Amino acid sequence: MSTVVRVVVGVAQFLYGYVVGDDLPLGLGMALAVVVTGWLVSVGVNAWWLVPAAAVLLTGLHLRSRARAAQG
Amino acid sequence: MTDASVVFVTAFLATAVEAIEMITIVVAVGVTRGYRATLVGAAAGLVVLVVTVAIGGQAVAAVPIGPLRLVVGTLLLLFGLQWYRKGITRVAARGLAGYYGQDPPDEPIPPGFDWTAAFLAFKGVSLEGLEIAIIVVSFGGSAGQVGPAILGGTAALVVFGAIGFLLRGPLERVPRSFLQLVVGTLLVAFGTFWALEGLGVAWPQSDFDIVLLAIFYSIAAGAFILLERRPTQQTLEVAGS
């Protein structure tokens, strides 16, 4: 593997770990919440509440699935 | 032309709001991840800012802050959520007392240079710094007093930077897991605010909504910690009976 490819892969892995981390569904869910908020704003709805609500909801789901996995 | 002292005070106060946000991020990241990489990232952010202002001059006021806030805010939101949920899990598992200095990092800080800390500090400084530059340049330029406006902005950075430095000692004695939760909460609050402002959302209480978001996420974290602790306590009671 060339040095350039290694650097590109390393940067991509860093960015993925930095942005998404260990929970892809949560990252995708938050990205979706931001996109939907943008759409709502574009149609005249001041949806400031959507992303905070999504953040708490998705965090709760993450914690619950993690607890269930730990219980076996 | 507006009086120079009025321009100075106004630029100082306007900059103070952004400077507090900038220094809160730098101190929080520094305490959590170590100051070496954090200060390098902050310094890099300042250098980028100075170069941007030097090259752009008056044009800095025309930088599209909306897309910038959307991108940076979304990144902070996603990254902050990782620390937020890890902080919840760890505080729920171990509580707040009895592990000063014994708390192993669940996200090990790599040997050598900590790019995560540097990147976080860089983003905080460059984004808030750009907002300060826009305030100072646009306000000073419109008042015909760019010099006093720059002095006012610089004074605010020095004053609040010194306050942040003085707070460093007490912050370092706070348990790391708890601090990770606090920093995660702050990053999620700032990230939410910036990302949505970048989308054009009108916050009902303007900048004060950052505080309200932090309170909202803190309350949610407290509720999650209580829920997380319940099964652990039940297990302990069963084991002890």
mmCIF file of N, CA, C and O in Angstrom, chain B residues 121-194:
data_model
loop_
_atom_site.group_PDB
_atom_site.id
_atom_site.type_symbol
_atom_site.label_atom_id
_atom_site.label_comp_id
_atom_site.label_asym_id
_atom_site.label_seq_id
_atom_site.Cartn_x
_atom_site.Cartn_y
_atom_site.Cartn_z
ATOM 1 N N ALA B 121 -9.980 21.935 19.801
ATOM 2 C CA ALA B 121 -9.580 23.290 20.184
ATOM 3 C C ALA B 121 -9.466 24.187 18.957
ATOM 4 O O ALA B 121 -9.878 25.354 18.976
ATOM 5 N N PHE B 122 -8.915 23.616 17.878
ATOM 6 C CA PHE B 122 -8.765 24.377 16.638
ATOM 7 C C PHE B 122 -10.123 24.858 16.127
ATOM 8 O O PHE B 122 -10.295 26.031 15.757
ATOM 9 N N LYS B 123 -11.102 23.945 16.129
ATOM 10 C CA LYS B 123 -12.430 24.320 15.622
ATOM 11 C C LYS B 123 -13.070 25.383 16.499
ATOM 12 O O LYS B 123 -13.655 26.352 16.008
ATOM 13 N N GLY B 124 -12.985 25.165 17.836
ATOM 14 C CA GLY B 124 -13.592 26.132 18.750
ATOM 15 C C GLY B 124 -13.005 27.516 18.578
ATOM 16 O O GLY B 124 -13.727 28.517 18.484
ATOM 17 N N VAL B 125 -11.666 27.572 18.500
ATOM 18 C CA VAL B 125 -10.999 28.866 18.394
ATOM 19 C C VAL B 125 -11.246 29.507 17.033
ATOM 20 O O VAL B 125 -11.542 30.705 16.933
ATOM 21 N N SER B 126 -11.138 28.715 15.963
ATOM 22 C CA SER B 126 -11.266 29.310 14.628
ATOM 23 C C SER B 126 -12.694 29.793 14.362
ATOM 24 O O SER B 126 -12.893 30.882 13.811
ATOM 25 N N LEU B 127 -13.692 29.006 14.790
ATOM 26 C CA LEU B 127 -15.075 29.423 14.530
ATOM 27 C C LEU B 127 -15.450 30.640 15.373
ATOM 28 O O LEU B 127 -15.934 31.649 14.851
ATOM 29 N N GLU B 128 -15.202 30.550 16.701
ATOM 30 C CA GLU B 128 -15.537 31.691 17.555
ATOM 31 C C GLU B 128 -14.676 32.892 17.186
ATOM 32 O O GLU B 128 -15.133 34.032 17.233
ATOM 33 N N GLY B 129 -13.401 32.611 16.849
ATOM 34 C CA GLY B 129 -12.514 33.701 16.465
ATOM 35 C C GLY B 129 -12.998 34.413 15.219
ATOM 36 O O GLY B 129 -12.917 35.643 15.108
ATOM 37 N N LEU B 130 -13.527 33.631 14.286
ATOM 38 C CA LEU B 130 -14.041 34.239 13.059
ATOM 39 C C LEU B 130 -15.248 35.132 13.382
ATOM 40 O O LEU B 130 -15.393 36.227 12.812
ATOM 41 N N GLU B 131 -16.065 34.675 14.306
ATOM 42 C CA GLU B 131 -17.208 35.501 14.705
ATOM 43 C C GLU B 131 -16.736 36.790 15.378
ATOM 44 O O GLU B 131 -17.286 37.869 15.152
ATOM 45 N N ILE B 132 -15.691 36.671 16.222
ATOM 46 C CA ILE B 132 -15.130 37.864 16.868
ATOM 47 C C ILE B 132 -14.588 38.818 15.808
ATOM 48 O O ILE B 132 -14.817 40.032 15.860
ATOM 49 N N ALA B 133 -13.869 38.237 14.826
ATOM 50 C CA ALA B 133 -13.309 39.082 13.759
ATOM 51 C C ALA B 133 -14.413 39.806 13.005
ATOM 52 O O ALA B 133 -14.286 40.996 12.687
ATOM 53 N N ILE B 134 -15.503 39.088 12.729
ATOM 54 C CA ILE B 134 -16.609 39.713 12.008
ATOM 55 C C ILE B 134 -17.212 40.846 12.838
ATOM 56 O O ILE B 134 -17.478 41.939 12.335
ATOM 57 N N ILE B 135 -17.399 40.592 14.150
ATOM 58 C CA ILE B 135 -17.959 41.628 15.037
ATOM 59 C C ILE B 135 -17.061 42.860 15.042
ATOM 60 O O ILE B 135 -17.509 43.986 14.836
ATOM 61 N N VAL B 136 -15.765 42.600 15.283
ATOM 62 C CA VAL B 136 -14.826 43.714 15.445
ATOM 63 C C VAL B 136 -14.687 44.500 14.145
ATOM 64 O O VAL B 136 -14.778 45.736 14.126
ATOM 65 N N VAL B 137 -14.473 43.774 13.053
ATOM 66 C CA VAL B 137 -14.236 44.457 11.773
ATOM 67 C C VAL B 137 -15.487 45.203 11.303
ATOM 68 O O VAL B 137 -15.414 46.377 10.902
ATOM 69 N N SER B 138 -16.637 44.516 11.394
ATOM 70 C CA SER B 138 -17.851 45.165 10.885
ATOM 71 C C SER B 138 -18.269 46.338 11.775
ATOM 72 O O SER B 138 -18.614 47.421 11.284
ATOM 73 N N PHE B 139 -18.196 46.138 13.105
ATOM 74 C CA PHE B 139 -18.579 47.224 14.010
ATOM 75 C C PHE B 139 -17.582 48.376 13.946
ATOM 76 O O PHE B 139 -17.973 49.544 13.811
ATOM 77 N N GLY B 140 -16.285 48.040 14.032
ATOM 78 C CA GLY B 140 -15.264 49.082 13.965
ATOM 79 C C GLY B 140 -15.290 49.803 12.634
ATOM 80 O O GLY B 140 -15.164 51.037 12.568
ATOM 81 N N GLY B 141 -15.477 49.042 11.569
ATOM 82 C CA GLY B 141 -15.507 49.658 10.241
ATOM 83 C C GLY B 141 -16.691 50.580 10.075
ATOM 84 O O GLY B 141 -16.551 51.712 9.565
ATOM 85 N N SER B 142 -17.855 50.132 10.551
ATOM 86 C CA SER B 142 -19.051 50.965 10.392
ATOM 87 C C SER B 142 -18.991 52.204 11.273
ATOM 88 O O SER B 142 -19.617 53.227 10.960
ATOM 89 N N ALA B 143 -18.236 52.127 12.407
ATOM 90 C CA ALA B 143 -18.096 53.295 13.282
ATOM 91 C C ALA B 143 -16.914 54.167 12.884
ATOM 92 O O ALA B 143 -16.695 55.231 13.481
ATOM 93 N N GLY B 144 -16.137 53.703 11.931
ATOM 94 C CA GLY B 144 -14.949 54.450 11.535
ATOM 95 C C GLY B 144 -13.869 54.401 12.603
ATOM 96 O O GLY B 144 -13.022 55.291 12.696
ATOM 97 N N GLN B 145 -13.891 53.344 13.450
ATOM 98 C CA GLN B 145 -12.937 53.214 14.557
ATOM 99 C C GLN B 145 -12.445 51.764 14.629
ATOM 100 O O GLN B 145 -12.665 51.078 15.631
ATOM 101 N N VAL B 146 -11.772 51.315 13.583
ATOM 102 C CA VAL B 146 -11.326 49.919 13.561
ATOM 103 C C VAL B 146 -10.301 49.654 14.663
ATOM 104 O O VAL B 146 -10.340 48.603 15.321
ATOM 105 N N GLY B 147 -9.394 50.611 14.892
ATOM 106 C CA GLY B 147 -8.340 50.436 15.912
ATOM 107 C C GLY B 147 -8.915 50.179 17.301
ATOM 108 O O GLY B 147 -8.603 49.147 17.925
ATOM 109 N N PRO B 148 -9.757 51.085 17.837
ATOM 110 C CA PRO B 148 -10.358 50.829 19.162
ATOM 111 C C PRO B 148 -11.185 49.548 19.200
ATOM 112 O O PRO B 148 -11.216 48.861 20.230
ATOM 113 N N ALA B 149 -11.833 49.215 18.100
ATOM 114 C CA ALA B 149 -12.624 47.974 18.078
ATOM 115 C C ALA B 149 -11.710 46.764 18.211
ATOM 116 O O ALA B 149 -12.011 45.825 18.962
ATOM 117 N N ILE B 150 -10.569 46.772 17.505
ATOM 118 C CA ILE B 150 -9.615 45.656 17.618
ATOM 119 C C ILE B 150 -9.057 45.587 19.038
ATOM 120 O O ILE B 150 -8.930 44.501 19.630
ATOM 121 N N LEU B 151 -8.750 46.763 19.621
ATOM 122 C CA LEU B 151 -8.246 46.777 20.999
ATOM 123 C C LEU B 151 -9.284 46.216 21.976
ATOM 124 O O LEU B 151 -8.949 45.453 22.885
ATOM 125 N N GLY B 152 -10.533 46.607 21.794
ATOM 126 C CA GLY B 152 -11.599 46.107 22.659
ATOM 127 C C GLY B 152 -11.751 44.605 22.555
ATOM 128 O O GLY B 152 -11.856 43.900 23.569
ATOM 129 N N GLY B 153 -11.724 44.089 21.327
ATOM 130 C CA GLY B 153 -11.840 42.645 21.120
ATOM 131 C C GLY B 153 -10.660 41.898 21.712
ATOM 132 O O GLY B 153 -10.822 40.862 22.375
ATOM 133 N N THR B 154 -9.444 42.436 21.500
ATOM 134 C CA THR B 154 -8.248 41.796 22.040
ATOM 135 C C THR B 154 -8.274 41.790 23.569
ATOM 136 O O THR B 154 -7.916 40.798 24.210
ATOM 137 N N ALA B 155 -8.711 42.922 24.160
ATOM 138 C CA ALA B 155 -8.780 43.001 25.626
ATOM 139 C C ALA B 155 -9.738 41.949 26.185
ATOM 140 O O ALA B 155 -9.441 41.314 27.207
ATOM 141 N N ALA B 156 -10.854 41.747 25.522
ATOM 142 C CA ALA B 156 -11.813 40.733 25.995
ATOM 143 C C ALA B 156 -11.187 39.346 25.949
ATOM 144 O O ALA B 156 -11.353 38.548 26.879
ATOM 145 N N LEU B 157 -10.451 39.054 24.869
ATOM 146 C CA LEU B 157 -9.797 37.745 24.761
ATOM 147 C C LEU B 157 -8.770 37.554 25.875
ATOM 148 O O LEU B 157 -8.687 36.480 26.478
ATOM 149 N N VAL B 158 -7.990 38.620 26.168
ATOM 150 C CA VAL B 158 -6.955 38.514 27.208
ATOM 151 C C VAL B 158 -7.603 38.317 28.580
ATOM 152 O O VAL B 158 -7.218 37.429 29.356
ATOM 153 N N VAL B 159 -8.639 39.112 28.882
ATOM 154 C CA VAL B 159 -9.295 39.040 30.196
ATOM 155 C C VAL B 159 -9.915 37.658 30.403
ATOM 156 O O VAL B 159 -9.682 36.996 31.425
ATOM 157 N N PHE B 160 -10.678 37.196 29.418
ATOM 158 C CA PHE B 160 -11.368 35.918 29.610
ATOM 159 C C PHE B 160 -10.424 34.728 29.436
ATOM 160 O O PHE B 160 -10.651 33.669 30.014
ATOM 161 N N GLY B 161 -9.319 34.923 28.684
ATOM 162 C CA GLY B 161 -8.291 33.887 28.623
ATOM 163 C C GLY B 161 -7.630 33.714 29.979
ATOM 164 O O GLY B 161 -7.372 32.591 30.429
ATOM 165 N N ALA B 162 -7.362 34.835 30.681
ATOM 166 C CA ALA B 162 -6.756 34.772 32.013
ATOM 167 C C ALA B 162 -7.695 34.084 33.001
ATOM 168 O O ALA B 162 -7.265 33.266 33.820
ATOM 169 N N ILE B 163 -8.999 34.403 32.901
ATOM 170 C CA ILE B 163 -9.976 33.756 33.796
ATOM 171 C C ILE B 163 -10.002 32.245 33.539
ATOM 172 O O ILE B 163 -10.006 31.447 34.479
ATOM 173 N N GLY B 164 -9.978 31.867 32.264
ATOM 174 C CA GLY B 164 -9.959 30.440 31.917
ATOM 175 C C GLY B 164 -8.719 29.756 32.452
ATOM 176 O O GLY B 164 -8.771 28.647 32.979
ATOM 177 N N PHE B 165 -7.569 30.449 32.369
ATOM 178 C CA PHE B 165 -6.320 29.881 32.880
ATOM 179 C C PHE B 165 -6.391 29.709 34.396
ATOM 180 O O PHE B 165 -5.940 28.699 34.948
ATOM 181 N N LEU B 166 -6.973 30.683 35.102
ATOM 182 C CA LEU B 166 -7.082 30.595 36.558
ATOM 183 C C LEU B 166 -8.001 29.461 36.994
ATOM 184 O O LEU B 166 -7.814 28.863 38.053
ATOM 185 N N LEU B 167 -9.018 29.164 36.177
ATOM 186 C CA LEU B 167 -9.970 28.091 36.516
ATOM 187 C C LEU B 167 -9.391 26.706 36.252
ATOM 188 O O LEU B 167 -9.984 25.711 36.629
ATOM 189 N N ARG B 168 -8.248 26.656 35.590
ATOM 190 C CA ARG B 168 -7.678 25.386 35.181
ATOM 191 C C ARG B 168 -7.401 24.465 36.382
ATOM 192 O O ARG B 168 -7.714 23.291 36.364
ATOM 193 N N GLY B 169 -6.837 25.006 37.466
ATOM 194 C CA GLY B 169 -6.497 24.199 38.638
ATOM 195 C C GLY B 169 -7.701 23.492 39.237
ATOM 196 O O GLY B 169 -7.713 22.255 39.346
ATOM 197 N N PRO B 170 -8.760 24.242 39.635
ATOM 198 C CA PRO B 170 -9.944 23.573 40.187
ATOM 199 C C PRO B 170 -10.554 22.553 39.233
ATOM 200 O O PRO B 170 -11.000 21.490 39.657
ATOM 201 N N LEU B 171 -10.538 22.868 37.945
ATOM 202 C CA LEU B 171 -11.125 21.940 36.978
ATOM 203 C C LEU B 171 -10.363 20.614 36.931
ATOM 204 O O LEU B 171 -10.951 19.562 36.738
ATOM 205 N N GLU B 172 -9.032 20.671 37.132
ATOM 206 C CA GLU B 172 -8.232 19.458 37.037
ATOM 207 C C GLU B 172 -8.511 18.486 38.176
ATOM 208 O O GLU B 172 -8.175 17.325 38.109
ATOM 209 N N ARG B 173 -9.141 18.969 39.284
ATOM 210 C CA ARG B 173 -9.422 18.088 40.417
ATOM 211 C C ARG B 173 -10.796 17.430 40.310
ATOM 212 O O ARG B 173 -11.165 16.630 41.149
ATOM 213 N N VAL B 174 -11.548 17.788 39.272
ATOM 214 C CA VAL B 174 -12.863 17.171 39.075
ATOM 215 C C VAL B 174 -12.666 15.784 38.467
ATOM 216 O O VAL B 174 -11.821 15.609 37.595
ATOM 217 N N PRO B 175 -13.400 14.746 38.947
ATOM 218 C CA PRO B 175 -13.255 13.406 38.370
ATOM 219 C C PRO B 175 -13.428 13.421 36.854
ATOM 220 O O PRO B 175 -14.313 14.083 36.324
ATOM 221 N N ARG B 176 -12.584 12.606 36.185
ATOM 222 C CA ARG B 176 -12.536 12.680 34.731
ATOM 223 C C ARG B 176 -13.850 12.263 34.070
ATOM 224 O O ARG B 176 -14.269 12.863 33.092
ATOM 225 N N SER B 177 -14.476 11.223 34.597
ATOM 226 C CA SER B 177 -15.736 10.771 33.989
ATOM 227 C C SER B 177 -16.789 11.861 34.046
ATOM 228 O O SER B 177 -17.518 12.098 33.083
ATOM 229 N N PHE B 178 -16.863 12.499 35.211
ATOM 230 C CA PHE B 178 -17.831 13.580 35.370
ATOM 231 C C PHE B 178 -17.502 14.731 34.425
ATOM 232 O O PHE B 178 -18.386 15.318 33.788
ATOM 233 N N LEU B 179 -16.208 15.023 34.316
ATOM 234 C CA LEU B 179 -15.796 16.105 33.422
ATOM 235 C C LEU B 179 -16.100 15.755 31.971
ATOM 236 O O LEU B 179 -16.518 16.615 31.186
ATOM 237 N N GLN B 180 -15.928 14.482 31.622
ATOM 238 C CA GLN B 180 -16.243 14.061 30.251
ATOM 239 C C GLN B 180 -17.723 14.277 29.960
ATOM 240 O O GLN B 180 -18.094 14.721 28.875
ATOM 241 N N LEU B 181 -18.549 14.001 30.959
ATOM 242 C CA LEU B 181 -19.983 14.227 30.794
ATOM 243 C C LEU B 181 -20.287 15.721 30.633
ATOM 244 O O LEU B 181 -21.080 16.117 29.777
ATOM 245 N N VAL B 182 -19.614 16.541 31.457
ATOM 246 C CA VAL B 182 -19.839 17.989 31.378
ATOM 247 C C VAL B 182 -19.396 18.528 30.027
ATOM 248 O O VAL B 182 -20.122 19.289 29.365
ATOM 249 N N VAL B 183 -18.194 18.100 29.583
ATOM 250 C CA VAL B 183 -17.687 18.581 28.290
ATOM 251 C C VAL B 183 -18.576 18.086 27.158
ATOM 252 O O VAL B 183 -18.909 18.833 26.230
ATOM 253 N N GLY B 184 -18.982 16.818 27.241
ATOM 254 C CA GLY B 184 -19.889 16.281 26.220
ATOM 255 C C GLY B 184 -21.177 17.078 26.158
ATOM 256 O O GLY B 184 -21.668 17.402 25.073
ATOM 257 N N THR B 185 -21.701 17.420 27.328
ATOM 258 C CA THR B 185 -22.935 18.209 27.377
ATOM 259 C C THR B 185 -22.723 19.582 26.727
ATOM 260 O O THR B 185 -23.564 20.053 25.947
ATOM 261 N N LEU B 186 -21.587 20.204 27.049
ATOM 262 C CA LEU B 186 -21.294 21.524 26.463
ATOM 263 C C LEU B 186 -21.138 21.436 24.946
ATOM 264 O O LEU B 186 -21.678 22.268 24.204
ATOM 265 N N LEU B 187 -20.407 20.405 24.485
ATOM 266 C CA LEU B 187 -20.187 20.271 23.042
ATOM 267 C C LEU B 187 -21.505 20.021 22.310
ATOM 268 O O LEU B 187 -21.744 20.583 21.232
ATOM 269 N N VAL B 188 -22.359 19.192 22.912
ATOM 270 C CA VAL B 188 -23.654 18.914 22.284
ATOM 271 C C VAL B 188 -24.505 20.190 22.261
ATOM 272 O O VAL B 188 -25.177 20.483 21.257
ATOM 273 N N ALA B 189 -24.447 20.964 23.352
ATOM 274 C CA ALA B 189 -25.234 22.204 23.398
ATOM 275 C C ALA B 189 -24.739 23.206 22.350
ATOM 276 O O ALA B 189 -25.531 23.763 21.571
ATOM 277 N N PHE B 190 -23.422 23.421 22.309
ATOM 278 C CA PHE B 190 -22.860 24.347 21.313
ATOM 279 C C PHE B 190 -23.118 23.828 19.900
ATOM 280 O O PHE B 190 -23.471 24.585 18.995
ATOM 281 N N GLY B 191 -22.897 22.510 19.705
ATOM 282 C CA GLY B 191 -23.086 21.928 18.378
ATOM 283 C C GLY B 191 -24.521 22.061 17.895
ATOM 284 O O GLY B 191 -24.769 22.419 16.736
ATOM 285 N N THR B 192 -25.475 21.784 18.795
ATOM 286 C CA THR B 192 -26.883 21.934 18.431
ATOM 287 C C THR B 192 -27.182 23.376 18.028
ATOM 288 O O THR B 192 -27.824 23.635 16.996
ATOM 289 N N PHE B 193 -26.707 24.296 18.849
ATOM 290 C CA PHE B 193 -26.992 25.714 18.608
ATOM 291 C C PHE B 193 -26.423 26.171 17.267
ATOM 292 O O PHE B 193 -27.130 26.760 16.440
ATOM 293 N N TRP B 194 -25.163 25.865 17.034
ATOM 294 C CA TRP B 194 -24.510 26.342 15.803
ATOM 295 C C TRP B 194 -25.086 25.670 14.569
ATOM 296 O O TRP B 194 -25.333 26.329 13.553
#
